[in-house]
mmCIF file of C-alpha atoms and ligand atoms in Angstrom:
data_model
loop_
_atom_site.group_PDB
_atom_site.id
_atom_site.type_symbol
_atom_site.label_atom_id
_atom_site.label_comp_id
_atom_site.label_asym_id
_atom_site.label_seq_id
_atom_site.Cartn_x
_atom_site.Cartn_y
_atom_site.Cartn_z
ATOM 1 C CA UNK A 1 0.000 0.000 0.000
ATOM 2 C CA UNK A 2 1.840 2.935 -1.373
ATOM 3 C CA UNK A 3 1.357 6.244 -2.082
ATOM 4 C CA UNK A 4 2.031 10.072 -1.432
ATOM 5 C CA UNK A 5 -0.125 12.750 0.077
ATOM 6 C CA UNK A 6 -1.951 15.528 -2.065
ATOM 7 C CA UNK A 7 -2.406 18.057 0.336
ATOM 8 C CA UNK A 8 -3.714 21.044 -1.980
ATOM 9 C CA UNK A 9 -5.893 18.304 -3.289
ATOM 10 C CA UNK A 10 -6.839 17.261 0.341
ATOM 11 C CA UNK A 11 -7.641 21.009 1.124
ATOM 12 C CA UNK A 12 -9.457 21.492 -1.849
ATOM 13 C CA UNK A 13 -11.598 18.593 -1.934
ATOM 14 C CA UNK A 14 -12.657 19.459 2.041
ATOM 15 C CA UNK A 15 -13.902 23.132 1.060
ATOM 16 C CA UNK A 16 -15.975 21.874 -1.592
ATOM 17 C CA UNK A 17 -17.782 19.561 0.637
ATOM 18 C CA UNK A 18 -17.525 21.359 3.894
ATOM 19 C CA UNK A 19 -21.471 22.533 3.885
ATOM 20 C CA UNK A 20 -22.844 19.423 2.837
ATOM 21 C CA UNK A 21 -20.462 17.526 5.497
ATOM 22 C CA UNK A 22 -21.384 19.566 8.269
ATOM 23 C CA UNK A 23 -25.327 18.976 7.841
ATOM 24 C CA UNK A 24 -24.839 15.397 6.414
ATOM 25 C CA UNK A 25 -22.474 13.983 9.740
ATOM 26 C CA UNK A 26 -24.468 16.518 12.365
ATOM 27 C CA UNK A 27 -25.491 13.805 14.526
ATOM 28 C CA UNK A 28 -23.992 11.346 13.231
ATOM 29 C CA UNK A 29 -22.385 9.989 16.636
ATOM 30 C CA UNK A 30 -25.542 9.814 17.924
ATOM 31 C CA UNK A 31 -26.048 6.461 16.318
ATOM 32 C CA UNK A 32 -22.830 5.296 17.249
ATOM 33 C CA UNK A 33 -22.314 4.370 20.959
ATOM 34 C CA UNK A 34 -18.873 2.355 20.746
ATOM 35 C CA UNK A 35 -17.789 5.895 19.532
ATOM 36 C CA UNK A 36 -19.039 7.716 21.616
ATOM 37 C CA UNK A 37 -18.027 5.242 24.097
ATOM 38 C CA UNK A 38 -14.045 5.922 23.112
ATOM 39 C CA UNK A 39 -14.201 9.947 23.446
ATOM 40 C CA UNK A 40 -15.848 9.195 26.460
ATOM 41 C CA UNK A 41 -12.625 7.212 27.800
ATOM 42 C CA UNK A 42 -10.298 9.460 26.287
ATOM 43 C CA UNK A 43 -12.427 12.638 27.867
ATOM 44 C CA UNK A 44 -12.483 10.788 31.430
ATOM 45 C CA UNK A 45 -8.767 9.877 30.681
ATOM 46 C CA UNK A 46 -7.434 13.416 29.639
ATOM 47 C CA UNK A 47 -9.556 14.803 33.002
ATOM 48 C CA UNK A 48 -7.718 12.434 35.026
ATOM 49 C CA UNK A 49 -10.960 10.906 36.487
ATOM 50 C CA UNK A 50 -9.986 7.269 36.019
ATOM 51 C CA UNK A 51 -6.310 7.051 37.977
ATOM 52 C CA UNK A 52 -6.251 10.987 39.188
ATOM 53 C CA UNK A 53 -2.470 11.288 37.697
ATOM 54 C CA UNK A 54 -4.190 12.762 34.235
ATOM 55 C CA UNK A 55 -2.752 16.207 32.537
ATOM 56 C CA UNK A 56 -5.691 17.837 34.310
ATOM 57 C CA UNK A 57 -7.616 20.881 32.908
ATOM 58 C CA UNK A 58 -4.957 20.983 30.053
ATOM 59 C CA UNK A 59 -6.351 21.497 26.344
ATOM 60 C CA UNK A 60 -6.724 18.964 23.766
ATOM 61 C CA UNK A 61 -6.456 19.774 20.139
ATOM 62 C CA UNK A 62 -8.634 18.313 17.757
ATOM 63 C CA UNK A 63 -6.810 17.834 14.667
ATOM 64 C CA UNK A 64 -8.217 17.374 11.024
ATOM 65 C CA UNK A 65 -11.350 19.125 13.001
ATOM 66 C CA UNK A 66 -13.421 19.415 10.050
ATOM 67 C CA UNK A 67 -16.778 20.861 10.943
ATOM 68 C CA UNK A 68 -16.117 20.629 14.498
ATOM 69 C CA UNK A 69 -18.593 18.089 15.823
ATOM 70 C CA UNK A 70 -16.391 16.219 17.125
ATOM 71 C CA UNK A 71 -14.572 18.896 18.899
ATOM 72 C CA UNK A 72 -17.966 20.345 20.124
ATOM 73 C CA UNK A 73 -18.673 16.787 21.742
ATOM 74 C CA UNK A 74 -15.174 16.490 23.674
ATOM 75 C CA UNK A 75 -16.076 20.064 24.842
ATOM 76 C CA UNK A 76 -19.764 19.272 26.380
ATOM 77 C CA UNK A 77 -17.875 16.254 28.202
ATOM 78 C CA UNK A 78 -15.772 18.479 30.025
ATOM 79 C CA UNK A 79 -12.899 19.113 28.101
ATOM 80 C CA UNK A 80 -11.188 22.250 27.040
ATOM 81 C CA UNK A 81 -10.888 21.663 23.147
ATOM 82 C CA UNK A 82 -9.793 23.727 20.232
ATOM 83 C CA UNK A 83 -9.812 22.519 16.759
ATOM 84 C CA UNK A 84 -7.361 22.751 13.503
ATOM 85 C CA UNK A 85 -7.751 21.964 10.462
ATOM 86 C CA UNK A 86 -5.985 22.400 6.612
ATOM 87 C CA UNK A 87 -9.171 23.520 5.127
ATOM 88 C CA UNK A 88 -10.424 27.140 5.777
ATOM 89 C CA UNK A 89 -13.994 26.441 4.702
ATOM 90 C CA UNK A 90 -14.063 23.526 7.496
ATOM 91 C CA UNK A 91 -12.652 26.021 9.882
ATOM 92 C CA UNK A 92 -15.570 28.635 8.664
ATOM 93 C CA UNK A 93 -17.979 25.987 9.396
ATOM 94 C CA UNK A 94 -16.569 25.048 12.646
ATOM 95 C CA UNK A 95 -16.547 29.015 13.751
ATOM 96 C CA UNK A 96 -20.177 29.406 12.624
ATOM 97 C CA UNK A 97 -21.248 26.591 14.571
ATOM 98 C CA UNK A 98 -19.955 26.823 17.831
ATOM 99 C CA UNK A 99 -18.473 30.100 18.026
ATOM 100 C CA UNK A 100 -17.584 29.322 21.363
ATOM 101 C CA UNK A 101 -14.926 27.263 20.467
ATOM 102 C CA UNK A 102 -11.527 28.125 19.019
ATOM 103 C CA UNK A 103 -10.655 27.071 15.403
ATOM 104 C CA UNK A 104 -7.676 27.658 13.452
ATOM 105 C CA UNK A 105 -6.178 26.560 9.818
ATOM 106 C CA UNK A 106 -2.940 24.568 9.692
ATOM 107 C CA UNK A 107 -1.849 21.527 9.120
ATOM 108 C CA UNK A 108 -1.152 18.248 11.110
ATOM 109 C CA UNK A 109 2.814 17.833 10.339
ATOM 110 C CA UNK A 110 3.741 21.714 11.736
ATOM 111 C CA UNK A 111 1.285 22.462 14.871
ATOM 112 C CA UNK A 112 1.566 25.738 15.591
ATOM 113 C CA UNK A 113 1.023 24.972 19.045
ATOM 114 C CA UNK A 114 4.479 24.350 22.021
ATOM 115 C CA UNK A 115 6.334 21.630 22.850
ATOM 116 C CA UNK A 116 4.510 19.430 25.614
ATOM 117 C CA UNK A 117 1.550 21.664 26.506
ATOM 118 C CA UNK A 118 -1.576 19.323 25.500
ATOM 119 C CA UNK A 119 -3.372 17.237 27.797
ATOM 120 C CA UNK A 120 -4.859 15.086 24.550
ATOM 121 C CA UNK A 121 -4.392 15.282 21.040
ATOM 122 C CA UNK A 122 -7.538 13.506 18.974
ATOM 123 C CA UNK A 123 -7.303 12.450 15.386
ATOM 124 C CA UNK A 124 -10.557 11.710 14.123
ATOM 125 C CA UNK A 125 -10.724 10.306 11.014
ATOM 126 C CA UNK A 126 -8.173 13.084 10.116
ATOM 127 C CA UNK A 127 -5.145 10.648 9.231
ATOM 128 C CA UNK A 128 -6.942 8.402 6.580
ATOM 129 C CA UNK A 129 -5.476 10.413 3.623
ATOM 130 C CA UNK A 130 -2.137 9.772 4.624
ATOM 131 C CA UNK A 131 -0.241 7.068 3.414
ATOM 132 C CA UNK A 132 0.944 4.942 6.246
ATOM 133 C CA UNK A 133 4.695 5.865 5.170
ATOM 134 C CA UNK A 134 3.647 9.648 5.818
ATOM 135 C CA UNK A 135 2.126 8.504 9.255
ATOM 136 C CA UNK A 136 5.462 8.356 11.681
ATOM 137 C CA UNK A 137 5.956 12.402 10.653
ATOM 138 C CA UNK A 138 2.263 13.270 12.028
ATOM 139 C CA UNK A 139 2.452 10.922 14.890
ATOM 140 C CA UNK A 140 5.567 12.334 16.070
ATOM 141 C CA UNK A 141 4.001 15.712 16.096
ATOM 142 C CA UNK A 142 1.622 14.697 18.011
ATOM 143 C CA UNK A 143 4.072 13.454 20.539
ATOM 144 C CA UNK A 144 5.742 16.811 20.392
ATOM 145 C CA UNK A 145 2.883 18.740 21.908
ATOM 146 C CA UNK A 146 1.452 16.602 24.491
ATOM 147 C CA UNK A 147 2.433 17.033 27.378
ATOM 148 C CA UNK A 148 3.879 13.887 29.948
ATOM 149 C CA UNK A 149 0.993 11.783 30.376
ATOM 150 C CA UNK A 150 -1.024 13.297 27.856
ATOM 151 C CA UNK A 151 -3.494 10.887 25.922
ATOM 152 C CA UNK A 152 -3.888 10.333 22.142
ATOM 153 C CA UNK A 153 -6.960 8.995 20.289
ATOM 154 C CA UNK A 154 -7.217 8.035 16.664
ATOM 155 C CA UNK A 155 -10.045 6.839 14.906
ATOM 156 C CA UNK A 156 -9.507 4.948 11.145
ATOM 157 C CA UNK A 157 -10.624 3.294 8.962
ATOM 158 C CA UNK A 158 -9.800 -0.547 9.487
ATOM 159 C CA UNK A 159 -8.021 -2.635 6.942
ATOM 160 C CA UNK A 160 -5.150 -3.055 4.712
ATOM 161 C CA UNK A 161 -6.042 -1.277 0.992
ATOM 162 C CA UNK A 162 -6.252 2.037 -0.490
ATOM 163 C CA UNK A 163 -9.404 3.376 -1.888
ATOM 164 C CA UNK A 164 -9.901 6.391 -4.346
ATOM 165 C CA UNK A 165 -13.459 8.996 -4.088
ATOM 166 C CA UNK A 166 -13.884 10.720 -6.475
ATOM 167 C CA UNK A 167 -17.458 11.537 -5.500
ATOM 168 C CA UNK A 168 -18.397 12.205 -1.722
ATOM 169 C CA UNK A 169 -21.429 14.386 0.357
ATOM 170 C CA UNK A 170 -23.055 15.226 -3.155
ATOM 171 C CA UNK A 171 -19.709 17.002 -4.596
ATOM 172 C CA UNK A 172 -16.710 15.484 -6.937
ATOM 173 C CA UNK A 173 -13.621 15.572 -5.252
ATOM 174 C CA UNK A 174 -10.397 13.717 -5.584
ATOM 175 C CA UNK A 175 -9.723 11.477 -2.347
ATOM 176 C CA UNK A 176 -7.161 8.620 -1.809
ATOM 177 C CA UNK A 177 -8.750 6.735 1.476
ATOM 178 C CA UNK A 178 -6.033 4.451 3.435
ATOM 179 C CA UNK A 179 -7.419 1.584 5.277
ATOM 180 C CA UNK A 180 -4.323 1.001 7.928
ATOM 181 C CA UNK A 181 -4.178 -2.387 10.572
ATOM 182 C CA UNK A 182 -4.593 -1.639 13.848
ATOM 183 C CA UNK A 183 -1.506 -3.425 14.461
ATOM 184 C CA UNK A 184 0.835 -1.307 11.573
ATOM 185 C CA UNK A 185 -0.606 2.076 13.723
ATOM 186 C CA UNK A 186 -0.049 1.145 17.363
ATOM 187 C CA UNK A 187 3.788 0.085 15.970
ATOM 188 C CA UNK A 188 3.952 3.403 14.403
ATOM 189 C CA UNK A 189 2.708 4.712 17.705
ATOM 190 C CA UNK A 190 4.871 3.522 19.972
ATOM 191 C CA UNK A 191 8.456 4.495 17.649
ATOM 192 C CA UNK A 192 6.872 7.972 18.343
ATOM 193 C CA UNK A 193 6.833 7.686 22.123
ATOM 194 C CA UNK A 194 3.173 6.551 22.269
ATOM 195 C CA UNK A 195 2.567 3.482 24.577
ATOM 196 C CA UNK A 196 -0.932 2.119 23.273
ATOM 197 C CA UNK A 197 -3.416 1.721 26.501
ATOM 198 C CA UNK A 198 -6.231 0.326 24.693
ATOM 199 C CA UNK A 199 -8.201 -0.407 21.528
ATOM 200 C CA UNK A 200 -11.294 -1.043 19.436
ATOM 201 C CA UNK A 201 -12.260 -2.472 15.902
ATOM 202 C CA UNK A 202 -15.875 -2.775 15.468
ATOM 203 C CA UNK A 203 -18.148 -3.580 12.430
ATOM 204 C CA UNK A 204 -19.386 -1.369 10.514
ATOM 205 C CA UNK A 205 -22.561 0.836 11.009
ATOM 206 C CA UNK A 206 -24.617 2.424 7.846
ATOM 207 C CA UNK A 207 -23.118 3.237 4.723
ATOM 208 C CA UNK A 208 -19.229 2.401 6.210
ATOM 209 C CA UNK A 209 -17.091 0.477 3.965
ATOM 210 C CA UNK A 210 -15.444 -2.135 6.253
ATOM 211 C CA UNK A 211 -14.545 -2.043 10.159
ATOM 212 C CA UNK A 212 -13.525 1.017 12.012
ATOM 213 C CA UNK A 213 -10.755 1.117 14.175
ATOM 214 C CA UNK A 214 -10.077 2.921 17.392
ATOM 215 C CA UNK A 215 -7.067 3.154 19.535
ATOM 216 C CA UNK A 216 -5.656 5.585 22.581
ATOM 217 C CA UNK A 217 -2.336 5.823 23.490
ATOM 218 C CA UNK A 218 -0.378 8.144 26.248
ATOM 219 C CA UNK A 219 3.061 9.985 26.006
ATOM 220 C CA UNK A 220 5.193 8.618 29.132
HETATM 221 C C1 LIG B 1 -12.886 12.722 7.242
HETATM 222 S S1 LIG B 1 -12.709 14.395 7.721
HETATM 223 C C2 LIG B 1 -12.916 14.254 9.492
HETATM 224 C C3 LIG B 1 -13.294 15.570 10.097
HETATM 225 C C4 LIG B 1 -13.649 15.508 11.591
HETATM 226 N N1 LIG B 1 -12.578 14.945 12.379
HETATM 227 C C5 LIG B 1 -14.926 14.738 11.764
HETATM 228 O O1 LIG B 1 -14.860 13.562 12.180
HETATM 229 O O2 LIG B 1 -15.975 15.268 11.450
HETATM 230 C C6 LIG B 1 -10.970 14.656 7.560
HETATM 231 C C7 LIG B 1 -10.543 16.061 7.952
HETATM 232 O O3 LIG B 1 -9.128 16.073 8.131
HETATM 233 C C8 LIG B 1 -8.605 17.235 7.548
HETATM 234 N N2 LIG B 1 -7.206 16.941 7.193
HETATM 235 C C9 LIG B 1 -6.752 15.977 6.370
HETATM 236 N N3 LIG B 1 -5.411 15.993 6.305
HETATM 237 C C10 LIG B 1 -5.013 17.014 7.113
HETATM 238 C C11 LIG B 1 -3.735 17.555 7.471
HETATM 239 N N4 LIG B 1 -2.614 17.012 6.971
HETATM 240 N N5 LIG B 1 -3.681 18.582 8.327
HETATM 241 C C12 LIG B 1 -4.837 19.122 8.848
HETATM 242 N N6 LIG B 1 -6.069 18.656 8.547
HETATM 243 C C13 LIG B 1 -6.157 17.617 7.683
HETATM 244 C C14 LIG B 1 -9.480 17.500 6.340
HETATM 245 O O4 LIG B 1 -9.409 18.850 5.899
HETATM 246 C C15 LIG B 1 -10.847 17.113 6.874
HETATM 247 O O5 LIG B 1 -11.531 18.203 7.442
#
């Protein structure tokens, strides 16, 4: 499974669809309670509820935010989150609909955020149009800005292939989609300084393609 990333096609291809995604994937987490079930451990992890040695009331960036329903739902469960993503019409979206929150363009591979400052950094789908090759770069970014105990999330897309959309949310755009083992990412995980705490892989739900996979990890 090769390939190279596209990021002006990435961008592009995410502010053509950025209305439509936003009302299509509203409430979409509402019908999925293994989901829901992860931010939830990843929320009560970040807070330091579950061993009380957490990175407290630090914030967590959501990265690859999109419309920022995700980062909206980390916020109501008690979690100071901000969100960043490459594509400014996402980031409109986001700022539109919860203009309480924070937004910002930029891209995964150059945070503009400091070393070792995050309580939790959450990729949400946001890494599945990067070829696994590309992955180690991201991941080690991430590392960079959490700080000591700070807790990672990813959510992908579960599998070994590449996929190409060329049509998605009632728009043409031009998509490569990575299906990555669970395995192949907690490996590329842990050569960034990630210790993997816990996972899940569950079947898919609607119109999903294959099994979706789920894993958190902490920075010693
Ligand atoms: C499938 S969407 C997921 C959006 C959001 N996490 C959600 O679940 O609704 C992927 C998002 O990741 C963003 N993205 C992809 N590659 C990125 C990169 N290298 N840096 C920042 N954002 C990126 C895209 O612009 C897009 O908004």
């Amino acid at each position: 499974m090769t390939g190279t990333s596209d990021l002006s096609s990435v961008r592009a291809s995410y502010d053509t669809v950025a209305v439509d995604y936003a009302r299509l994937l509203g409430t979409e987490l509402s019908g999925k309670p293994l989901d829901r079930a992860m931010l939830s451990a990843f929320a009560e992890s970040v807070r330091g509820d579950a061993l009380g040695d957490g990175p407290g009331g630090r914030p967590v960036a959501d990265v690859g935010c999109g419309p920022g329903r995700v980062t909206a739902h980390l916020a109501g469960l008690g979690v100071p989150t901000f969100g960043i993503d490459l594509s400014p019409a996402m980031v409109a979206v986001a700022r539109r609909t919860y203009p309480g929150l924070r937004f910002e363009v930029g891209a995964m591979a150059a945070l503009d955020v400091a070393d070792g400052v995050l309580g939790g950094v959450l990729a949400w789908y946001s890494t599945v149009h990067t070829p696994p090759a590309e992955l180690p770069v991201l991941f080690a970014e991430f590392a960079r800005v959490l700080a000591p105990g700070g807790h990672f999330l990813i959510a992908f897309k579960s599998g070994d292939r590449r996929g190409r959309l060329e049509h998605a949310y009632g728009h043409p755009v031009a998509l490569d989609v990575y299906w990555t083992p669970p395995e192949l990412i907690a490996g590329l995980l842990a050569g960034a300084g990630l210790t993997e705490t816990g996972r899940l892989v569950r079947e898919p739900v609607g119109d999903e393609a294959g099994p979706q996979g789920f894993l958190l990890a902490r920075k010693a």
